[in-house]
Coordinates of C-alpha atoms in Angstrom, one line a residue:
M1 CA -9.6 163.7 -14.7
C2 CA -9.9 164.0 -11.0
L3 CA -12.7 162.1 -9.2
K4 CA -14.1 163.6 -6.1
M5 CA -15.3 161.3 -3.4
V6 CA -18.8 162.2 -2.3
T7 CA -19.4 162.0 1.4
L8 CA -22.7 162.1 3.1
N9 CA -23.3 163.3 6.7
P10 CA -25.6 161.3 9.0
Q11 CA -28.5 163.7 8.2
D12 CA -28.2 163.0 4.5
L13 CA -28.0 159.3 5.1
L14 CA -31.2 159.4 7.1
L15 CA -32.9 161.3 4.3
V16 CA -31.8 158.8 1.7
F17 CA -32.9 155.9 3.9
G18 CA -36.2 157.5 4.7
G19 CA -36.9 158.4 1.0
T20 CA -36.0 154.8 -0.1
T21 CA -38.2 153.3 2.6
I22 CA -41.2 155.6 1.5
L23 CA -40.7 154.7 -2.1
W24 CA -40.5 151.0 -1.2
L25 CA -43.8 151.2 0.8
I26 CA -45.5 153.1 -2.0
G27 CA -44.3 150.4 -4.4
I28 CA -45.8 147.6 -2.2
V29 CA -49.1 149.5 -1.8
F30 CA -49.3 150.1 -5.6
W31 CA -48.5 146.5 -6.4
R32 CA -50.9 145.0 -3.8
R33 CA -53.8 147.3 -4.8
W34 CA -53.5 147.4 -8.6
L35 CA -51.1 144.8 -9.9
H36 CA -51.6 141.8 -7.5
P37 CA -53.3 138.7 -9.0
L38 CA -56.2 139.3 -6.6
S39 CA -56.6 143.0 -7.5
K40 CA -59.7 142.2 -9.5
Y41 CA -61.6 141.2 -6.3
P42 CA -63.4 143.9 -4.3
G43 CA -62.4 145.0 -0.9
P44 CA -61.6 148.0 1.3
F45 CA -58.4 149.8 0.4
L46 CA -56.6 149.2 3.8
Y47 CA -57.5 145.5 3.8
T48 CA -56.2 144.9 0.3
V49 CA -52.8 146.4 1.0
S50 CA -52.1 145.3 4.6
S51 CA -52.9 142.5 7.1
V52 CA -52.9 144.9 10.0
P53 CA -56.7 145.8 9.8
N54 CA -57.5 142.1 10.1
V55 CA -55.2 141.7 13.0
I56 CA -56.7 144.6 14.9
R57 CA -60.2 143.1 14.5
L58 CA -59.1 139.6 15.5
L59 CA -57.4 140.9 18.7
G60 CA -60.4 143.0 19.5
G61 CA -62.8 140.1 19.2
K62 CA -64.9 141.8 16.5
H63 CA -63.5 140.1 13.4
H64 CA -66.7 138.2 12.7
I65 CA -68.7 141.4 12.6
I66 CA -66.5 143.3 10.2
I67 CA -66.3 140.3 7.8
R68 CA -70.0 140.2 7.7
K69 CA -70.3 143.9 7.0
L70 CA -67.7 143.7 4.2
H71 CA -69.7 141.0 2.5
E72 CA -72.9 143.0 2.8
Q73 CA -71.0 145.9 1.1
Y74 CA -68.9 144.1 -1.5
G75 CA -70.8 140.9 -2.3
P76 CA -70.2 137.1 -2.1
V77 CA -66.4 137.3 -2.4
V78 CA -64.3 139.9 -0.7
R79 CA -60.5 140.5 -0.6
V80 CA -59.9 140.8 3.2
S81 CA -56.1 140.8 3.1
P82 CA -53.5 141.2 0.4
N83 CA -53.4 137.5 -0.3
E84 CA -56.8 136.4 1.2
L85 CA -60.3 136.0 -0.1
S86 CA -63.4 135.5 2.0
F87 CA -66.5 133.8 0.5
C88 CA -70.1 133.6 1.8
G89 CA -71.9 131.7 -0.9
A90 CA -73.3 128.3 0.1
D91 CA -71.5 126.4 -2.7
A92 CA -68.2 127.8 -1.5
W93 CA -68.2 125.3 1.4
E94 CA -67.9 122.3 -0.8
D95 CA -65.4 124.0 -3.2
I96 CA -63.1 124.9 -0.3
Y97 CA -63.5 122.2 2.3
G98 CA -65.0 119.3 0.4
F99 CA -63.3 116.2 -1.0
R100 CA -62.7 118.0 -4.3
T101 CA -62.5 114.8 -6.5
Y102 CA -61.8 117.0 -9.5
D103 CA -58.7 118.7 -8.0
Q104 CA -56.3 118.5 -5.1
P105 CA -57.9 119.0 -1.7
M106 CA -57.1 122.3 -0.1
Q107 CA -54.7 122.0 2.9
K108 CA -54.9 124.2 6.0
D109 CA -53.2 127.5 5.4
P110 CA -49.9 128.0 7.2
I111 CA -51.5 131.1 8.8
W112 CA -54.0 128.9 10.5
V113 CA -51.6 126.1 11.5
G114 CA -48.8 126.4 13.9
A115 CA -50.1 127.1 17.4
L116 CA -48.5 124.0 18.8
N117 CA -44.9 123.5 19.8
A118 CA -43.0 122.7 16.5
K119 CA -40.4 120.7 18.5
L120 CA -42.8 117.9 19.1
D121 CA -42.4 114.8 16.9
A122 CA -46.1 114.7 16.0
L123 CA -49.1 116.8 15.4
P124 CA -52.8 116.2 16.3
L125 CA -55.7 115.8 13.8
T126 CA -56.3 119.5 13.4
Y127 CA -52.8 120.4 12.3
A128 CA -51.6 117.1 10.8
T129 CA -50.5 116.8 7.2
R130 CA -52.8 115.2 4.7
E131 CA -51.3 111.7 5.0
D132 CA -50.9 111.9 8.8
H133 CA -54.5 113.2 9.2
A134 CA -55.9 110.3 7.2
R135 CA -54.0 107.8 9.3
Q136 CA -55.0 109.4 12.6
R137 CA -58.6 109.8 11.6
R138 CA -58.8 106.1 10.7
A139 CA -57.4 105.3 14.1
F140 CA -60.0 107.4 15.9
S141 CA -62.9 106.5 13.6
H142 CA -64.2 103.8 16.0
P143 CA -64.2 105.8 19.3
F144 CA -66.2 108.5 17.5
S145 CA -68.5 106.3 15.5
N146 CA -72.2 106.6 16.1
S147 CA -72.4 103.1 17.7
S148 CA -69.5 103.9 20.1
C149 CA -71.1 107.2 21.0
I150 CA -74.3 105.4 21.8
Q151 CA -72.4 103.0 24.1
Q152 CA -71.0 106.0 25.9
Q153 CA -74.4 107.2 26.9
P154 CA -74.0 105.9 30.5
L155 CA -70.8 108.0 30.9
I156 CA -72.5 111.1 29.5
Q157 CA -75.7 110.5 31.6
A158 CA -73.7 110.1 34.8
Q159 CA -72.2 113.6 34.4
I160 CA -75.6 115.1 33.4
D161 CA -77.2 113.5 36.5
K162 CA -74.6 115.3 38.6
F163 CA -75.3 118.5 36.7
I164 CA -79.0 118.2 37.4
A165 CA -78.4 117.4 41.0
R166 CA -76.3 120.6 41.5
L167 CA -78.9 122.7 39.7
S168 CA -81.7 121.2 41.9
E169 CA -79.8 122.2 45.0
L170 CA -79.8 125.8 43.8
A171 CA -83.5 125.6 42.7
N172 CA -84.5 124.3 46.1
V173 CA -83.3 127.5 47.7
N174 CA -84.7 129.7 44.9
Q175 CA -81.1 130.8 44.0
P176 CA -80.5 132.3 40.5
V177 CA -78.3 130.1 38.3
N178 CA -75.6 131.3 35.8
L179 CA -76.0 128.5 33.2
T180 CA -73.1 129.7 31.1
N181 CA -70.7 128.6 33.9
W182 CA -72.6 125.4 34.6
F183 CA -72.7 124.4 30.9
S184 CA -68.9 124.9 30.8
F185 CA -68.4 122.7 33.9
L186 CA -70.6 120.0 32.5
A187 CA -69.0 119.9 29.1
L188 CA -65.5 119.8 30.6
D189 CA -66.4 116.9 33.0
I190 CA -68.0 114.9 30.2
I191 CA -65.0 115.3 27.9
G192 CA -62.6 114.5 30.8
D193 CA -64.5 111.3 31.5
L194 CA -64.6 110.4 27.8
C195 CA -60.9 111.2 27.3
F196 CA -59.2 109.9 30.4
N197 CA -61.8 108.2 32.7
A198 CA -61.2 111.2 34.9
P199 CA -63.7 114.1 35.1
F200 CA -62.1 117.3 36.0
G201 CA -64.2 118.0 39.1
C202 CA -65.8 121.1 37.8
L203 CA -69.3 120.1 38.7
D204 CA -68.2 119.0 42.2
D205 CA -66.4 122.3 42.8
G206 CA -69.1 124.5 41.2
K207 CA -66.5 127.0 40.1
D208 CA -63.8 127.5 37.5
T209 CA -60.9 125.0 37.8
K210 CA -57.4 125.2 36.4
W211 CA -58.7 123.4 33.2
C212 CA -61.3 126.2 32.6
K213 CA -58.7 129.0 33.0
N214 CA -56.0 127.3 31.0
L215 CA -58.4 126.6 28.1
D216 CA -59.5 130.3 28.0
D217 CA -55.9 131.4 27.9
A218 CA -55.0 128.8 25.3
K219 CA -57.8 130.1 23.1
R220 CA -56.5 133.6 23.3
Y221 CA -52.9 132.4 22.6
G222 CA -54.1 130.8 19.4
V223 CA -55.5 134.2 18.2
Y224 CA -52.3 136.1 19.1
E225 CA -50.2 133.5 17.3
M226 CA -52.3 133.6 14.2
C227 CA -52.0 137.4 14.2
T228 CA -48.2 137.2 14.3
R229 CA -48.2 134.9 11.4
R230 CA -50.5 137.2 9.4
V231 CA -48.2 140.2 9.9
A232 CA -44.8 138.5 9.6
G233 CA -45.5 135.3 7.7
P234 CA -45.5 131.8 9.2
H235 CA -42.4 130.5 10.9
T236 CA -40.2 133.5 9.9
W237 CA -37.6 135.0 12.2
L238 CA -39.8 138.1 12.6
Q239 CA -42.8 136.1 13.4
K240 CA -40.9 134.3 16.2
Q241 CA -39.8 137.7 17.6
L242 CA -43.3 139.1 17.5
S243 CA -44.6 135.9 19.2
H244 CA -41.9 136.2 21.9
W245 CA -42.4 139.9 22.7
L246 CA -46.1 140.6 22.0
V247 CA -48.0 137.5 23.1
P248 CA -48.9 137.9 26.8
Q249 CA -47.0 135.5 29.0
R250 CA -50.3 134.4 30.7
Y251 CA -51.6 133.0 27.4
K252 CA -48.3 131.2 26.8
D253 CA -48.4 129.7 30.2
G254 CA -52.0 128.6 29.7
V255 CA -51.1 126.6 26.7
Q256 CA -48.2 124.9 28.4
K257 CA -50.2 124.1 31.6
H258 CA -53.0 122.7 29.5
F259 CA -50.6 120.4 27.7
L260 CA -48.8 119.3 30.9
H261 CA -52.1 118.6 32.7
S262 CA -53.3 116.6 29.7
K263 CA -50.0 114.7 29.6
E264 CA -50.4 113.7 33.2
K265 CA -54.0 112.4 32.6
V266 CA -53.0 110.5 29.4
T267 CA -50.0 108.9 31.1
A268 CA -52.1 107.7 34.0
R269 CA -54.8 106.4 31.7
L270 CA -52.4 104.5 29.5
K271 CA -51.1 102.6 32.5
D272 CA -54.6 101.5 33.5
T273 CA -55.0 98.9 30.9
E274 CA -57.4 96.7 32.8
T275 CA -60.3 99.1 33.1
D276 CA -63.4 98.5 31.0
H277 CA -64.4 102.2 31.2
K278 CA -65.4 102.9 27.6
D279 CA -63.5 106.2 27.0
F280 CA -61.6 107.1 23.8
I281 CA -58.4 105.4 24.9
Y282 CA -60.3 102.2 25.8
Y283 CA -61.3 101.9 22.1
V284 CA -57.8 102.9 20.9
L285 CA -56.0 100.3 23.1
R286 CA -58.5 97.5 22.2
N287 CA -58.4 98.1 18.5
N288 CA -55.2 96.6 17.1
E289 CA -55.3 98.8 14.0
S290 CA -55.8 102.0 16.1
K291 CA -53.1 101.0 18.5
R292 CA -50.7 100.4 15.6
L293 CA -51.6 103.6 13.8
L294 CA -51.1 106.0 16.7
S295 CA -48.0 106.9 18.7
T296 CA -48.2 107.8 22.4
T297 CA -47.5 111.4 21.5
E298 CA -50.3 111.5 19.0
I299 CA -52.7 110.1 21.6
L300 CA -51.6 112.8 24.1
L301 CA -51.9 115.6 21.5
N302 CA -55.3 114.6 20.3
S303 CA -56.6 114.1 23.8
S304 CA -55.4 117.7 24.6
L305 CA -57.2 118.8 21.4
F306 CA -60.4 117.0 22.2
I307 CA -60.7 118.7 25.6
G308 CA -60.9 122.2 24.1
A309 CA -62.8 121.2 20.9
G310 CA -65.2 119.0 22.8
S311 CA -66.0 121.4 25.6
D312 CA -65.9 125.0 24.3
T313 CA -68.2 124.6 21.3
T314 CA -70.7 122.3 23.0
S315 CA -71.1 124.6 26.0
S316 CA -71.5 127.5 23.5
V317 CA -74.4 125.7 21.8
L318 CA -76.0 124.9 25.1
A319 CA -75.8 128.5 26.4
S320 CA -77.1 130.0 23.1
G321 CA -79.9 127.5 22.9
T322 CA -81.0 128.2 26.4
Y323 CA -81.0 131.9 25.7
I324 CA -83.3 131.2 22.8
L325 CA -85.6 129.2 24.9
V326 CA -86.0 131.8 27.6
T327 CA -86.6 134.6 25.1
H328 CA -88.8 132.8 22.6
P329 CA -92.0 131.5 24.4
H330 CA -93.3 129.7 21.4
V331 CA -90.0 127.8 20.8
Y332 CA -89.9 127.0 24.5
S333 CA -93.4 125.6 24.7
T334 CA -93.1 123.6 21.5
L335 CA -89.8 122.0 22.4
A336 CA -90.9 121.3 26.0
A337 CA -94.1 119.7 24.8
E338 CA -92.2 117.4 22.4
I339 CA -89.6 116.4 24.9
R340 CA -92.0 115.8 27.8
E341 CA -94.3 113.7 25.6
A342 CA -91.4 111.5 24.4
C343 CA -89.7 111.4 27.8
P344 CA -92.3 111.8 30.6
T345 CA -89.8 110.8 33.3
P346 CA -86.0 111.2 33.5
E347 CA -85.5 107.4 33.2
S348 CA -87.1 107.5 29.8
I349 CA -84.4 109.8 28.3
T350 CA -82.5 107.5 26.1
I351 CA -80.8 108.1 22.8
A352 CA -83.3 105.8 21.1
N353 CA -86.2 108.0 22.4
I354 CA -84.7 111.3 21.6
K355 CA -82.6 110.9 18.5
S356 CA -85.4 111.4 16.0
L357 CA -87.4 114.2 17.7
P358 CA -88.1 116.5 14.8
Y359 CA -88.5 119.8 16.6
L360 CA -85.5 119.2 18.8
S361 CA -83.4 118.5 15.7
A362 CA -84.7 121.6 14.0
F363 CA -84.1 123.7 17.2
L364 CA -80.4 122.5 17.4
S365 CA -79.8 123.2 13.7
E366 CA -81.2 126.7 13.9
T367 CA -79.3 127.4 17.1
M368 CA -76.0 126.4 15.4
R369 CA -77.0 128.5 12.3
L370 CA -77.8 131.7 14.1
Y371 CA -75.3 131.3 16.9
T372 CA -72.4 129.5 15.2
P373 CA -70.1 127.6 17.6
I374 CA -67.1 128.9 15.6
T375 CA -66.9 132.7 14.9
T376 CA -64.3 132.8 12.1
G377 CA -63.3 131.1 8.9
N378 CA -61.0 128.0 8.7
L379 CA -58.3 129.2 6.4
R380 CA -57.3 127.0 3.4
A381 CA -54.6 127.5 0.8
V382 CA -55.4 127.1 -2.9
P383 CA -53.3 124.2 -4.2
S384 CA -51.2 124.0 -7.3
P385 CA -53.4 122.6 -10.1
L386 CA -53.6 119.0 -11.1
P387 CA -52.4 118.1 -14.7
T388 CA -54.7 119.4 -17.4
P389 CA -57.6 117.1 -18.5
S390 CA -55.7 116.2 -21.7
S391 CA -53.0 114.5 -19.6
F392 CA -55.4 112.0 -18.0
S393 CA -55.6 108.6 -19.5
G394 CA -59.0 107.0 -20.2
K395 CA -61.8 107.1 -22.6
K396 CA -63.6 110.2 -23.5
G397 CA -66.6 110.7 -21.2
S398 CA -65.1 108.6 -18.4
P399 CA -65.5 110.0 -14.8
A400 CA -61.8 110.7 -14.6
I401 CA -61.9 113.0 -17.7
E402 CA -65.2 114.6 -16.9
S403 CA -64.4 115.3 -13.2
A404 CA -61.2 116.9 -14.1
T405 CA -62.9 119.6 -16.1
P406 CA -63.8 122.0 -13.2
S407 CA -60.2 122.0 -12.2
A408 CA -58.4 125.2 -13.3
G409 CA -55.4 123.2 -14.4
D410 CA -55.5 125.0 -17.7
F411 CA -55.7 128.4 -16.0
G412 CA -53.2 128.0 -13.1
G413 CA -55.7 128.3 -10.3
T414 CA -59.1 127.0 -9.2
Y415 CA -62.7 128.1 -9.1
I416 CA -64.7 128.7 -5.9
D417 CA -68.4 129.2 -6.1
T418 CA -68.0 130.1 -9.9
H419 CA -65.3 132.8 -9.0
G420 CA -61.8 132.4 -10.5
P421 CA -59.4 131.3 -11.5
I422 CA -57.9 131.9 -8.1
P423 CA -54.2 131.5 -8.1
P424 CA -52.3 128.8 -6.1
G425 CA -51.2 130.0 -2.7
T426 CA -54.2 132.2 -2.1
T427 CA -55.7 132.0 1.4
V428 CA -59.4 131.3 1.2
S429 CA -62.2 130.6 3.7
V430 CA -65.9 130.7 4.4
H431 CA -66.7 132.5 7.6
H432 CA -69.4 130.7 9.6
Y433 CA -70.9 133.8 11.1
T434 CA -71.3 135.5 7.6
S435 CA -72.5 132.5 5.6
T436 CA -75.2 131.7 8.1
R437 CA -76.6 135.2 8.3
S438 CA -76.4 136.2 4.6
L439 CA -79.5 137.1 2.6
L440 CA -77.8 135.3 -0.3
N441 CA -78.4 132.0 1.6
W442 CA -81.4 132.6 3.9
T443 CA -84.9 134.0 4.1
R444 CA -85.1 136.3 7.2
P445 CA -81.6 135.3 8.2
N446 CA -81.5 137.2 11.6
E447 CA -84.7 135.5 12.9
F448 CA -84.7 132.2 14.9
L449 CA -87.0 130.0 12.8
P450 CA -86.7 126.2 13.5
E451 CA -89.4 125.7 11.0
R452 CA -86.9 126.2 8.2
W453 CA -85.4 122.8 9.1
L454 CA -88.6 120.9 9.4
S455 CA -89.6 120.9 5.7
P456 CA -87.8 122.4 2.6
G457 CA -91.2 123.8 1.6
N458 CA -91.3 126.1 4.5
F459 CA -88.5 128.3 3.2
P460 CA -87.9 127.1 -0.4
N461 CA -85.2 129.7 -1.1
D462 CA -83.0 128.8 1.9
K463 CA -79.7 127.2 1.1
R464 CA -79.4 124.9 4.1
H465 CA -75.9 123.7 3.1
A466 CA -74.7 127.3 3.9
S467 CA -74.7 126.2 7.6
Q468 CA -71.8 123.9 8.4
P469 CA -71.2 124.0 12.2
F470 CA -69.1 120.9 12.1
M471 CA -67.4 121.7 8.7
L472 CA -67.4 119.1 6.0
G473 CA -65.1 117.0 3.8
P474 CA -62.0 115.2 4.9
R475 CA -61.4 117.6 7.8
G476 CA -64.9 117.7 9.0
C477 CA -65.3 117.5 12.8
I478 CA -64.7 113.9 14.0
G479 CA -66.8 114.6 17.1
K480 CA -70.0 115.5 15.3
N481 CA -72.0 112.4 16.5
L482 CA -70.9 112.9 20.1
S483 CA -71.7 116.6 20.1
Y484 CA -75.3 116.0 18.8
I485 CA -75.8 113.3 21.4
E486 CA -74.6 115.6 24.2
Q487 CA -76.8 118.5 23.1
R488 CA -79.9 116.3 22.8
M489 CA -79.4 114.7 26.2
V490 CA -78.7 117.9 28.0
F491 CA -81.7 119.8 26.7
C492 CA -84.0 116.8 27.2
N493 CA -82.8 116.5 30.8
L494 CA -83.2 120.2 31.5
L495 CA -86.7 120.4 30.1
C496 CA -87.7 117.2 31.8
H497 CA -86.5 118.3 35.2
F498 CA -87.1 122.1 35.2
D499 CA -89.1 125.0 34.0
F500 CA -87.0 128.1 33.7
E501 CA -87.1 131.8 32.9
F502 CA -84.6 134.4 32.0
L503 CA -83.8 136.9 34.7
G504 CA -83.7 139.9 32.3
G505 CA -83.6 143.6 33.1
S506 CA -80.8 143.5 35.6
E507 CA -77.3 144.6 34.6
Q508 CA -75.9 142.7 37.6
L509 CA -77.3 139.5 36.2
G510 CA -75.8 139.9 32.7
A511 CA -78.9 140.5 30.7
P512 CA -77.8 143.5 28.5
R513 CA -75.0 141.5 26.7
W514 CA -77.3 138.8 25.3
G515 CA -79.3 139.1 22.2
L516 CA -78.9 140.8 18.8
N517 CA -78.6 144.5 18.0
E518 CA -80.4 146.2 15.2
A519 CA -77.8 145.0 12.6
G520 CA -78.4 141.4 13.7
D521 CA -75.1 141.0 15.5
W522 CA -74.4 139.8 19.0
K523 CA -74.6 142.6 21.6
D524 CA -71.1 143.1 23.0
I525 CA -70.1 139.5 22.8
L526 CA -66.6 138.9 21.6
G527 CA -65.4 136.1 19.4
F528 CA -61.9 134.6 19.6
M529 CA -62.5 131.7 17.3
A530 CA -65.1 130.6 19.8
W531 CA -67.4 132.9 21.7
E532 CA -66.6 134.5 25.1
Q533 CA -70.1 134.1 26.3
P534 CA -71.5 136.3 29.1
E535 CA -73.3 135.2 32.1
L536 CA -76.7 133.7 31.5
W537 CA -78.8 133.9 34.7
V538 CA -82.0 132.0 34.9
K539 CA -84.5 131.0 37.6
L540 CA -85.1 127.3 37.8
V541 CA -88.3 125.6 39.0
K542 CA -88.3 121.9 39.6
R543 CA -91.1 120.0 37.8
D544 CA -93.5 117.6 39.4
F545 CA -93.6 114.3 37.5
G546 CA -97.2 113.6 38.4
G547 CA -98.1 113.7 34.7
S548 CA -98.5 117.5 34.0
T549 CA -96.3 119.2 31.5

C-alpha cells in the first residue's frame, strides 16, 4: 500500500491555526462561564470569562463605580473576574481580613502584591509574608502606638502652624485658596518630619515638589502593574513583557525617584544618632527589640511606604471633609460650635481637649464612610483549608474543636458572609466604596449623616462595621492612631482660625467636579486606589478671638 504525504500550503496552515485558536478560545469561555468552580456565582458574562473588563475600568479610574453597580444588580456577592469574587456584606470584612481563628488567615493575593522591585532582599509591611509582617509590625508597634503619637503632637502642630500661617497670608489679601493642594502639602511635610526629621518643604514652596509628582506617578504605576498581573498572571514572562512595553515610562521613573529620594533621607537620618527628634526612626533606634528586628533595607522600604500611605489618604479625608463642611451648613455650624467651645484659642488645641469630642468623631467617621480614602478592594487569596475538626486533639466542646467548625476543611474551601464553600486560590475582596454605600448595610447610604455614629438608636439598622477605612485584622493600618490625631488637629485648627465658604458656581475654580451625581457617585472624580481629587477653592476669613464664635 502506498502512503501519500499530505502537504499543506501556508494558507491551509493559517486556516488550521486560526480554527484551532478559535476552538481553544471557545473552550476557555465555555469552561469559565459554565464549568468553573465559581460558575454558580452571578456576574456579567464578559467579567466572568475575562479579566480585560476589570482592567479597562481600573485604568480608566472608574472601577469603584462599576463594582458598586454590579452589586446593586447581582447582590452581595458578584463574580467580577474568572477567578475573583467581590463581596459587599458587612460580615465579609471579618471573614476575609480578620484574624480568622477558625482557619488560616487570608494572605494578600499575588495580583495585589508585586509593585516593588523583586530584586530587593526585603519587603515592607504591606507586601511582606505572614512571618515577616508579624516581625516588622512588632518592631513598628511602639512608634505607632497611641502614646507615641501623642508625644509627636509638637511635631505635627509645628507643621500645622506653618500651614495656618500660609493660609492666613492668603486670607489677608482676600485670595481664594485651593485647599486640595494645601492639604497635600501639609500631609507630606508632616509625614516627612515624622519619618526623617526632614519636612519636604511643600508648605514653604506653596507648590508641588518632586515628592508630590513622584507619589502621583507611583500611584499610577501600581495600577498599571496590577493590571498586567490580572491579564498575564503574576510574575510570568508575559506579565514582565506587558509591564516593560505598556507601563508608561513616566510612572516607572516616578517609582524609582521616590525610592531613591527616600533612600537619601533614611541614610542621612540613620547617621544622625544623637538627635532627640521623636520621629519613627528615633523610636526604632532606641528600642533594642525594634533595632534587632529590622534591617536597614526594611527601614528604608517602610519609610518609603509610610510617605505615600501617610500623606495621600490623610489629605483625601481632609479635602473631602472640608467639602462637606462648606456644602452642609448644619454640619458646619454644629462642628464649629463644638470645636470653638472646647478650644476657644489656638493654644487650647491639645489632643487631650479634642480626642473625645463626639460630633468631631462622628463627622470624621461619616466622612470616611461616604468618601472612603481607598477606592478599591484589597485582594486576598482563599487559603487551603486547615485539617478537618476531627483531626484536632482536645475534648469535645473545647474552643479548639468548636472554633474549627466554621472552617470549610470538610469541603475544600471556606465560607465568606455565609457564601461558600469558596475554593482555595480564589481571589476575594470587599470594596470600600461599595460596602459603605450599600443599602444592605446602611439607611440612606448616599446622605452625609454624622448622627448615625452618635448613637446606635439613631439608625438601628445600620451595620457600622461595614465601614473599615483603616482595614482590620492582622494587616490593619498601623498608622490609624496617627491619622486620627492628624485629622482632629487639622480640622480643629482650621475652624478655630477661620470661617470659610465654598466658591461654587465657577468652572474655573473647580466647582463642577465635586459632589455626588444622581446615582450617588462622585462627579467625574477618578480613583486609582486613592482618589485624584480636584481643586477645592474656598474663601477664608480670619476669626477674631475676642470671644465670639
